[in-house]
mmCIF file of C-alpha atoms in Angstrom:
data_model
loop_
_atom_site.group_PDB
_atom_site.id
_atom_site.type_symbol
_atom_site.label_atom_id
_atom_site.label_comp_id
_atom_site.label_asym_id
_atom_site.label_seq_id
_atom_site.Cartn_x
_atom_site.Cartn_y
_atom_site.Cartn_z
ATOM 1 C CA MET A 7 54.516 61.784 -1.261
ATOM 2 C CA LYS A 8 55.809 58.384 -2.245
ATOM 3 C CA ILE A 9 53.435 56.423 -4.465
ATOM 4 C CA ALA A 10 53.771 52.758 -5.358
ATOM 5 C CA LEU A 11 52.673 52.316 -8.960
ATOM 6 C CA LYS A 12 52.584 49.312 -11.258
ATOM 7 C CA TRP A 13 50.828 48.135 -14.420
ATOM 8 C CA SER A 14 49.534 44.669 -15.060
ATOM 9 C CA ILE A 15 48.028 43.546 -18.383
ATOM 10 C CA ALA A 16 46.836 39.971 -18.057
ATOM 11 C CA LEU A 17 43.389 38.627 -18.854
ATOM 12 C CA LEU A 18 41.994 42.129 -18.300
ATOM 13 C CA TYR A 19 43.521 45.604 -18.380
ATOM 14 C CA LEU A 20 44.498 46.545 -14.834
ATOM 15 C CA VAL A 21 45.986 49.553 -13.135
ATOM 16 C CA ALA A 22 47.257 49.738 -9.546
ATOM 17 C CA PHE A 23 48.501 52.393 -7.136
ATOM 18 C CA ALA A 24 48.640 53.100 -3.429
ATOM 19 C CA THR A 25 45.457 53.770 -1.500
ATOM 20 C CA ARG A 26 43.980 52.850 1.845
ATOM 21 C CA ALA A 27 40.915 50.720 2.508
ATOM 22 C CA LYS A 28 37.914 52.555 3.957
ATOM 23 C CA ALA A 29 36.414 51.532 7.280
ATOM 24 C CA GLN A 30 32.881 51.834 5.882
ATOM 25 C CA VAL A 31 31.856 51.794 2.262
ATOM 26 C CA VAL A 32 29.846 54.666 0.767
ATOM 27 C CA VAL A 33 27.236 53.820 -1.877
ATOM 28 C CA PRO A 34 26.636 56.579 -4.444
ATOM 29 C CA MET A 35 23.505 56.363 -6.565
ATOM 30 C CA SER A 36 25.683 56.476 -9.692
ATOM 31 C CA SER A 37 26.984 53.019 -8.725
ATOM 32 C CA LEU A 38 23.529 51.431 -8.750
ATOM 33 C CA PRO A 39 22.381 49.560 -11.868
ATOM 34 C CA SER A 40 20.566 52.150 -13.999
ATOM 35 C CA LEU A 41 21.759 51.545 -17.568
ATOM 36 C CA VAL A 42 19.548 49.679 -20.012
ATOM 37 C CA GLY A 43 20.907 46.166 -20.576
ATOM 38 C CA GLU A 44 22.196 45.553 -17.066
ATOM 39 C CA TYR A 45 20.700 42.662 -15.146
ATOM 40 C CA ASN A 46 21.225 40.343 -12.202
ATOM 41 C CA LEU A 47 19.786 37.102 -10.865
ATOM 42 C CA SER A 48 18.786 36.357 -7.266
ATOM 43 C CA TYR A 49 17.804 33.351 -5.210
ATOM 44 C CA VAL A 50 14.509 33.994 -3.397
ATOM 45 C CA ARG A 51 12.817 31.969 -0.665
ATOM 46 C CA THR A 52 9.844 32.531 1.634
ATOM 47 C CA ASP A 53 8.704 31.400 5.102
ATOM 48 C CA THR A 54 12.268 30.834 6.264
ATOM 49 C CA ASP A 55 13.974 31.547 9.589
ATOM 50 C CA VAL A 56 15.552 34.948 8.958
ATOM 51 C CA SER A 57 16.589 35.719 12.535
ATOM 52 C CA ALA A 58 20.136 34.462 11.989
ATOM 53 C CA LEU A 59 20.511 36.423 8.742
ATOM 54 C CA ILE A 60 19.887 39.942 9.965
ATOM 55 C CA GLY A 61 22.898 40.575 12.178
ATOM 56 C CA LYS A 62 23.307 43.493 14.549
ATOM 57 C CA SER A 63 23.935 47.218 14.366
ATOM 58 C CA GLY A 64 27.483 48.389 13.666
ATOM 59 C CA SER A 65 30.142 46.182 12.092
ATOM 60 C CA ASN A 66 29.090 42.764 10.721
ATOM 61 C CA TYR A 67 29.957 39.905 8.435
ATOM 62 C CA TRP A 68 27.018 38.354 6.587
ATOM 63 C CA ASN A 69 27.489 35.019 4.855
ATOM 64 C CA PHE A 70 24.837 34.619 2.149
ATOM 65 C CA SER A 71 27.105 32.553 -0.101
ATOM 66 C CA GLN A 72 25.365 29.192 0.240
ATOM 67 C CA PRO A 73 24.402 27.504 -3.055
ATOM 68 C CA GLN A 74 20.820 27.331 -4.262
ATOM 69 C CA ALA A 75 18.612 25.414 -1.838
ATOM 70 C CA SER A 76 15.660 23.251 -2.808
ATOM 71 C CA GLY A 77 13.259 26.001 -1.766
ATOM 72 C CA ASP A 78 15.049 28.790 -3.658
ATOM 73 C CA SER A 79 13.385 30.282 -6.737
ATOM 74 C CA ILE A 80 15.232 32.478 -9.229
ATOM 75 C CA GLN A 81 14.270 36.116 -9.701
ATOM 76 C CA ARG A 82 15.642 38.277 -12.518
ATOM 77 C CA LEU A 83 16.123 42.050 -12.519
ATOM 78 C CA ASP A 84 16.591 43.847 -15.854
ATOM 79 C CA ILE A 85 17.247 47.546 -16.337
ATOM 80 C CA VAL A 86 14.947 48.564 -19.193
ATOM 81 C CA SER A 87 13.756 51.765 -20.842
ATOM 82 C CA VAL A 88 10.791 53.601 -19.371
ATOM 83 C CA ALA A 89 8.810 52.643 -22.484
ATOM 84 C CA ASP A 90 9.236 48.928 -21.770
ATOM 85 C CA GLY A 91 5.905 47.379 -20.848
ATOM 86 C CA GLY A 92 3.855 50.143 -22.454
ATOM 87 C CA ASP A 93 3.218 52.374 -19.426
ATOM 88 C CA GLY A 94 6.093 54.824 -19.833
ATOM 89 C CA GLY A 95 3.726 57.673 -20.641
ATOM 90 C CA SER A 96 2.527 57.584 -17.045
ATOM 91 C CA PHE A 97 6.072 58.195 -15.726
ATOM 92 C CA THR A 98 7.407 60.977 -17.948
ATOM 93 C CA ASN A 99 10.049 62.113 -15.434
ATOM 94 C CA ALA A 100 11.517 58.641 -14.941
ATOM 95 C CA THR A 101 14.737 57.840 -16.815
ATOM 96 C CA TYR A 102 14.804 54.056 -16.428
ATOM 97 C CA ALA A 103 12.784 51.161 -15.086
ATOM 98 C CA GLU A 104 13.573 47.989 -13.172
ATOM 99 C CA GLN A 105 11.766 44.972 -14.574
ATOM 100 C CA PHE A 106 11.324 41.981 -12.248
ATOM 101 C CA THR A 107 10.366 38.458 -13.296
ATOM 102 C CA GLY A 108 10.323 35.099 -11.557
ATOM 103 C CA GLY A 109 10.005 33.670 -8.083
ATOM 104 C CA PRO A 110 7.151 34.015 -5.603
ATOM 105 C CA LEU A 111 7.222 37.822 -5.660
ATOM 106 C CA TYR A 112 6.844 38.235 -9.424
ATOM 107 C CA PRO A 113 4.911 35.405 -11.099
ATOM 108 C CA GLY A 114 4.442 37.860 -13.980
ATOM 109 C CA PRO A 115 6.616 40.781 -15.120
ATOM 110 C CA ALA A 116 6.495 43.956 -13.019
ATOM 111 C CA TRP A 117 8.113 47.365 -13.482
ATOM 112 C CA GLN A 118 9.317 50.041 -11.059
ATOM 113 C CA PHE A 119 10.172 53.526 -12.407
ATOM 114 C CA TYR A 120 13.090 55.689 -11.246
ATOM 115 C CA SER A 121 15.437 58.571 -11.910
ATOM 116 C CA ILE A 122 18.624 59.597 -10.092
ATOM 117 C CA THR A 123 19.489 63.140 -9.041
ATOM 118 C CA SER A 124 23.129 63.564 -8.068
ATOM 119 C CA GLY A 125 23.506 64.721 -4.473
ATOM 120 C CA VAL A 126 19.801 64.158 -3.758
ATOM 121 C CA GLY A 127 18.968 60.504 -4.337
ATOM 122 C CA ARG A 128 16.867 58.054 -6.307
ATOM 123 C CA ASP A 129 13.340 59.211 -7.132
ATOM 124 C CA TYR A 130 10.713 56.450 -7.203
ATOM 125 C CA TYR A 131 7.613 57.328 -9.248
ATOM 126 C CA GLY A 132 5.446 54.231 -9.097
ATOM 127 C CA PHE A 133 5.092 50.751 -10.522
ATOM 128 C CA VAL A 134 3.132 48.356 -12.713
ATOM 129 C CA ASP A 135 2.364 44.902 -11.322
ATOM 130 C CA ASP A 136 -0.753 43.154 -12.544
ATOM 131 C CA LEU A 137 -0.254 40.188 -10.215
ATOM 132 C CA SER A 138 0.732 41.957 -6.994
ATOM 133 C CA VAL A 139 -0.879 40.643 -3.796
ATOM 134 C CA TYR A 140 -1.169 44.246 -2.594
ATOM 135 C CA THR A 141 -2.283 46.264 -5.608
ATOM 136 C CA THR A 142 -3.440 45.754 -9.163
ATOM 137 C CA GLY A 143 -2.082 47.158 -12.390
ATOM 138 C CA LEU A 144 -0.708 50.667 -12.686
ATOM 139 C CA VAL A 145 0.147 52.631 -9.509
ATOM 140 C CA ILE A 146 1.321 56.246 -9.878
ATOM 141 C CA PHE A 147 2.457 57.858 -6.630
ATOM 142 C CA ASN A 148 0.893 61.200 -5.773
ATOM 143 C CA HIS A 149 4.468 62.528 -5.742
ATOM 144 C CA PRO A 150 7.875 60.907 -6.325
ATOM 145 C CA THR A 151 9.554 59.603 -3.198
ATOM 146 C CA VAL A 152 13.316 59.482 -2.604
ATOM 147 C CA ASP A 153 13.787 55.896 -1.468
ATOM 148 C CA LEU A 154 17.601 56.149 -1.248
ATOM 149 C CA PRO A 155 19.645 59.337 -0.652
ATOM 150 C CA ASP A 156 22.803 60.143 -2.615
ATOM 151 C CA PRO A 157 25.178 58.921 -1.381
ATOM 152 C CA VAL A 158 24.150 56.318 1.179
ATOM 153 C CA LYS A 159 26.397 56.412 4.263
ATOM 154 C CA TYR A 160 26.562 54.633 7.596
ATOM 155 C CA GLY A 161 24.571 56.483 10.259
ATOM 156 C CA GLN A 162 22.038 58.143 7.923
ATOM 157 C CA THR A 163 18.318 58.221 8.677
ATOM 158 C CA TRP A 164 15.381 59.378 6.560
ATOM 159 C CA LYS A 165 11.607 59.213 6.385
ATOM 160 C CA ARG A 166 9.138 59.278 3.500
ATOM 161 C CA GLU A 167 5.403 59.161 2.975
ATOM 162 C CA VAL A 168 3.418 58.666 -0.218
ATOM 163 C CA GLU A 169 -0.126 57.787 -1.253
ATOM 164 C CA LEU A 170 -0.737 54.844 -3.572
ATOM 165 C CA PRO A 171 -4.049 55.203 -5.430
ATOM 166 C CA ILE A 172 -5.537 51.880 -6.581
ATOM 167 C CA TYR A 173 -7.785 51.933 -9.646
ATOM 168 C CA GLU A 174 -9.978 49.325 -11.282
ATOM 169 C CA PRO A 175 -10.700 49.077 -15.027
ATOM 170 C CA GLY A 176 -13.478 51.418 -16.166
ATOM 171 C CA ILE A 177 -13.509 53.469 -12.930
ATOM 172 C CA SER A 178 -12.036 56.970 -13.090
ATOM 173 C CA PHE A 179 -11.330 57.379 -9.368
ATOM 174 C CA PRO A 180 -9.265 55.244 -6.972
ATOM 175 C CA VAL A 181 -11.361 52.485 -5.406
ATOM 176 C CA GLU A 182 -8.745 52.033 -2.690
ATOM 177 C CA MET A 183 -6.021 54.206 -1.229
ATOM 178 C CA ILE A 184 -2.866 53.047 0.526
ATOM 179 C CA ASP A 185 -1.049 55.520 2.763
ATOM 180 C CA PHE A 186 2.574 54.351 2.846
ATOM 181 C CA ASN A 187 5.017 55.495 5.550
ATOM 182 C CA ASP A 188 8.680 54.507 5.774
ATOM 183 C CA SER A 189 11.364 55.149 8.377
ATOM 184 C CA SER A 190 14.870 54.052 7.294
ATOM 185 C CA SER A 191 18.334 54.048 8.836
ATOM 186 C CA VAL A 192 21.757 52.833 7.745
ATOM 187 C CA ASP A 193 22.478 51.070 10.998
ATOM 188 C CA ALA A 194 25.095 48.471 10.026
ATOM 189 C CA TYR A 195 28.070 47.996 7.738
ATOM 190 C CA GLY A 196 30.645 45.338 6.975
ATOM 191 C CA SER A 197 31.083 42.624 4.344
ATOM 192 C CA VAL A 198 28.553 40.368 2.668
ATOM 193 C CA ALA A 199 29.428 37.104 0.925
ATOM 194 C CA LEU A 200 27.250 36.271 -2.093
ATOM 195 C CA PRO A 201 26.945 32.956 -3.964
ATOM 196 C CA GLY A 202 29.804 32.569 -6.426
ATOM 197 C CA MET A 203 30.819 36.234 -6.041
ATOM 198 C CA GLY A 204 32.981 36.331 -2.921
ATOM 199 C CA GLU A 205 32.929 38.995 -0.225
ATOM 200 C CA THR A 206 32.233 42.677 -0.816
ATOM 201 C CA PRO A 207 31.837 45.721 1.449
ATOM 202 C CA CYS A 208 28.235 46.720 2.077
ATOM 203 C CA LEU A 209 25.844 48.867 4.061
ATOM 204 C CA ARG A 210 22.665 47.571 5.679
ATOM 205 C CA VAL A 211 19.536 49.709 5.510
ATOM 206 C CA SER A 212 16.871 48.865 8.104
ATOM 207 C CA ALA A 213 13.361 50.149 7.479
ATOM 208 C CA THR A 214 9.965 49.933 9.131
ATOM 209 C CA ASP A 215 7.072 50.336 6.695
ATOM 210 C CA THR A 216 3.399 50.908 7.347
ATOM 211 C CA TYR A 217 0.612 50.412 4.778
ATOM 212 C CA VAL A 218 -2.783 51.849 5.750
ATOM 213 C CA LEU A 219 -5.527 50.658 3.388
ATOM 214 C CA SER A 220 -8.743 52.643 2.945
ATOM 215 C CA ILE A 221 -11.660 51.754 0.675
ATOM 216 C CA TYR A 222 -13.855 54.214 -1.205
ATOM 217 C CA ASN A 223 -17.322 54.737 0.273
ATOM 218 C CA SER A 224 -19.813 55.707 -2.439
ATOM 219 C CA ARG A 225 -22.244 57.106 0.105
ATOM 220 C CA SER A 226 -19.865 59.466 1.852
ATOM 221 C CA ARG A 227 -17.650 59.862 -1.254
ATOM 222 C CA GLY A 228 -14.661 59.411 0.985
ATOM 223 C CA TYR A 229 -12.357 56.598 2.068
ATOM 224 C CA ASP A 230 -13.025 54.382 5.069
ATOM 225 C CA TYR A 231 -10.204 52.703 6.960
ATOM 226 C CA TYR A 232 -9.969 48.977 6.290
ATOM 227 C CA ALA A 233 -6.661 47.522 7.517
ATOM 228 C CA THR A 234 -3.021 48.198 8.342
ATOM 229 C CA GLU A 235 0.037 46.124 7.506
ATOM 230 C CA TYR A 236 3.486 46.482 9.022
ATOM 231 C CA GLN A 237 6.729 45.372 7.418
ATOM 232 C CA THR A 238 10.344 45.349 8.554
ATOM 233 C CA ASN A 239 12.891 45.447 5.737
ATOM 234 C CA TYR A 240 16.639 44.848 5.756
ATOM 235 C CA GLN A 241 18.545 45.732 2.587
ATOM 236 C CA TRP A 242 22.229 45.135 1.895
ATOM 237 C CA LEU A 243 23.585 47.750 -0.541
ATOM 238 C CA VAL A 244 26.764 47.148 -2.552
ATOM 239 C CA PRO A 245 28.277 49.654 -5.030
ATOM 240 C CA GLY A 246 27.853 48.385 -8.582
ATOM 241 C CA ILE A 247 25.389 45.676 -7.597
ATOM 242 C CA GLY A 248 22.870 47.819 -5.771
ATOM 243 C CA LEU A 249 20.464 45.721 -3.713
ATOM 244 C CA ALA A 250 22.644 42.663 -3.113
ATOM 245 C CA ALA A 251 20.354 41.016 -0.551
ATOM 246 C CA GLU A 252 17.069 41.729 1.204
ATOM 247 C CA VAL A 253 14.995 40.341 4.061
ATOM 248 C CA VAL A 254 11.349 41.389 4.395
ATOM 249 C CA GLN A 255 9.361 40.420 7.497
ATOM 250 C CA TYR A 256 5.592 40.775 7.167
ATOM 251 C CA GLY A 257 3.617 41.537 10.276
ATOM 252 C CA GLY A 258 0.296 42.872 11.466
ATOM 253 C CA ASP A 259 -2.811 42.393 9.355
ATOM 254 C CA THR A 260 -1.169 40.685 6.362
ATOM 255 C CA ALA A 261 -4.319 38.724 5.524
ATOM 256 C CA ALA A 262 -6.069 41.949 4.551
ATOM 257 C CA PHE A 263 -3.528 42.424 1.784
ATOM 258 C CA GLY A 264 -3.510 38.844 0.573
ATOM 259 C CA ALA A 265 0.103 37.916 1.432
ATOM 260 C CA THR A 266 0.587 34.160 1.543
ATOM 261 C CA TYR A 267 3.992 34.096 3.284
ATOM 262 C CA THR A 268 5.465 35.488 6.478
ATOM 263 C CA ASN A 269 8.807 36.694 5.127
ATOM 264 C CA THR A 270 11.080 36.701 2.080
ATOM 265 C CA PHE A 271 14.842 36.441 1.659
ATOM 266 C CA GLN A 272 16.653 37.162 -1.586
ATOM 267 C CA ARG A 273 20.354 37.355 -2.522
ATOM 268 C CA VAL A 274 22.101 38.125 -5.801
ATOM 269 C CA PHE A 275 24.125 35.254 -7.243
ATOM 270 C CA LEU A 276 24.901 36.535 -10.751
ATOM 271 C CA TYR A 277 26.028 39.993 -11.801
ATOM 272 C CA PRO A 278 27.597 39.067 -15.131
ATOM 273 C CA PRO A 279 31.047 40.270 -16.179
ATOM 274 C CA LEU A 280 31.411 41.897 -19.587
ATOM 275 C CA PRO A 281 34.254 42.434 -22.099
ATOM 276 C CA PRO A 282 36.901 44.977 -21.015
ATOM 277 C CA PRO A 283 37.323 48.331 -22.770
ATOM 278 C CA PRO A 284 40.532 49.410 -24.594
ATOM 279 C CA PRO A 285 43.783 49.959 -22.588
ATOM 280 C CA LEU A 286 43.620 52.251 -19.589
ATOM 281 C CA GLY A 287 45.532 55.404 -18.785
ATOM 282 C CA LEU A 288 46.610 56.699 -15.384
ATOM 283 C CA ALA A 289 47.416 60.284 -14.410
ATOM 284 C CA LEU A 290 48.628 61.223 -10.916
ATOM 285 C CA HIS A 291 47.740 64.561 -9.353
ATOM 286 C CA THR A 292 47.911 65.906 -5.822
ATOM 287 C CA ASN A 293 46.169 63.248 -3.742
ATOM 288 C CA ILE A 294 44.207 62.098 -6.796
ATOM 289 C CA ALA A 295 44.718 59.406 -9.420
ATOM 290 C CA VAL A 296 42.632 59.607 -12.592
ATOM 291 C CA LEU A 297 41.765 56.478 -14.571
ATOM 292 C CA THR A 298 40.924 57.078 -18.234
ATOM 293 C CA TRP A 299 39.939 54.781 -21.092
ATOM 294 C CA ALA A 300 38.802 55.046 -24.670
ATOM 295 C CA SER A 301 35.233 54.473 -25.747
ATOM 296 C CA THR A 302 34.180 50.886 -26.416
ATOM 297 C CA SER A 303 32.038 50.388 -29.496
ATOM 298 C CA ASN A 304 28.312 50.196 -28.622
ATOM 299 C CA ALA A 305 28.963 50.197 -24.865
ATOM 300 C CA SER A 306 26.188 51.760 -22.772
ATOM 301 C CA GLY A 307 28.472 52.364 -19.786
ATOM 302 C CA TYR A 308 31.331 51.027 -17.687
ATOM 303 C CA VAL A 309 31.818 49.260 -14.341
ATOM 304 C CA VAL A 310 34.945 49.866 -12.246
ATOM 305 C CA GLN A 311 36.062 47.163 -9.798
ATOM 306 C CA THR A 312 38.893 47.072 -7.285
ATOM 307 C CA LEU A 313 41.155 44.530 -5.577
ATOM 308 C CA THR A 314 43.828 44.910 -2.922
ATOM 309 C CA ASN A 315 46.000 42.024 -4.091
ATOM 310 C CA LEU A 316 46.251 40.485 -7.566
ATOM 311 C CA ASN A 317 46.624 37.045 -5.996
ATOM 312 C CA LEU A 318 43.027 37.319 -4.761
ATOM 313 C CA THR A 319 39.866 36.882 -6.826
ATOM 314 C CA ASN A 320 37.136 38.766 -4.986
ATOM 315 C CA TRP A 321 36.931 41.891 -7.183
ATOM 316 C CA LEU A 322 34.730 44.528 -5.548
ATOM 317 C CA PRO A 323 32.544 47.106 -7.351
ATOM 318 C CA VAL A 324 33.611 50.760 -7.101
ATOM 319 C CA ALA A 325 31.464 52.719 -9.554
ATOM 320 C CA GLN A 326 29.162 52.512 -12.531
ATOM 321 C CA LEU A 327 29.356 55.383 -14.998
ATOM 322 C CA ILE A 328 28.901 56.381 -18.624
ATOM 323 C CA ASN A 329 31.888 58.707 -19.071
ATOM 324 C CA HIS A 330 35.470 57.551 -19.718
ATOM 325 C CA SER A 331 37.306 58.599 -16.568
ATOM 326 C CA LEU A 332 37.205 58.174 -12.804
ATOM 327 C CA SER A 333 39.023 60.127 -10.090
ATOM 328 C CA VAL A 334 40.154 58.133 -7.047
ATOM 329 C CA PRO A 335 41.698 59.646 -3.883
ATOM 330 C CA ILE A 336 45.246 58.564 -3.024
ATOM 331 C CA ILE A 337 45.935 58.365 0.692
ATOM 332 C CA GLU A 338 49.538 58.330 1.849
ATOM 333 C CA GLY A 339 50.932 55.407 3.779
ATOM 334 C CA ALA A 340 48.644 52.703 2.448
ATOM 335 C CA SER A 341 49.006 49.421 0.617
ATOM 336 C CA GLN A 342 48.580 48.737 -3.089
ATOM 337 C CA GLN A 343 45.161 48.720 -4.758
ATOM 338 C CA CYS A 344 44.246 47.468 -8.233
ATOM 339 C CA PHE A 345 41.445 48.428 -10.584
ATOM 340 C CA ARG A 346 39.806 46.959 -13.670
ATOM 341 C CA ILE A 347 37.111 48.239 -16.025
ATOM 342 C CA PHE A 348 34.249 46.379 -17.738
ATOM 343 C CA ALA A 349 32.208 47.709 -20.638
ATOM 344 C CA GLN A 350 28.462 47.268 -20.283
ATOM 345 C CA PRO A 351 26.166 45.937 -23.006
ATOM 346 C CA PRO A 352 24.619 48.246 -25.626
ATOM 347 C CA GLN A 353 21.097 49.490 -25.178
ATOM 348 C CA PRO A 354 18.522 47.591 -27.235
#
């Protein structure tokens, strides 16, 4: 096997060798933001025409790179510890939380609690959102639900169902119950362009969600049906960034849940770069190249990005990990590919 190999040490430490571009990207759960200190910023708008944004099944190109519009709010996502916000004791099996602030969806801080099981997926345990239009306060699912499998691939389908008990202060039993059903499929792939970040390979997950709301009846001591809401979600997944863009279309009896808008559209515009780690090493094995690097002081993890030509600027995320090495397949008869590594910020 003939392998083209070169080193480049410029503004960042880089390593390059031969490999071939994949037709469809695969998104492992290890590449999603899950380390305390990571964050991103998104533009969010509501009540917009989303029909031209969604695309079709199969191969696509989605251009979400437009600058902030007058109707765009800014939403921030922070990866925080489970103890952040004070409700970690209710989610003892979670290993991290996503904290959301800003924009029409999160006028106050809200937390969602997760853990990742390699080869299985991302377990979602519940959330805290005191200002949600759907629920109030602390919501603990009756069982964790795998909202994304590991890894996510084009052509996958999955279903999930979970009950969301809704409590009120001073009442020991749920006053309302939401029966949530989801049917998801990875029905499209291609490239998505994000504001200020260039183009990156992605997968689109399409999902239909149903929320059936029942209210507690003190006479029968059971729950009486009240209303149903239907949602259609489109999520664009990118390794390293995670949820890079999302469209949510609200339908059915939205008034029963208090929604004040017909749809939402959000897109990441900032996933901040961080200082590089010490110089890299490269070892070549049969069909495998192994990147290695020394530990960076106080780093909580590392992000690996790739590029097919050093004259370009649209670095693409490959993986997010906490160890100091990464194995990458080498496929014969392909063009050059370059890699760079970023250290991630220390945990607070």
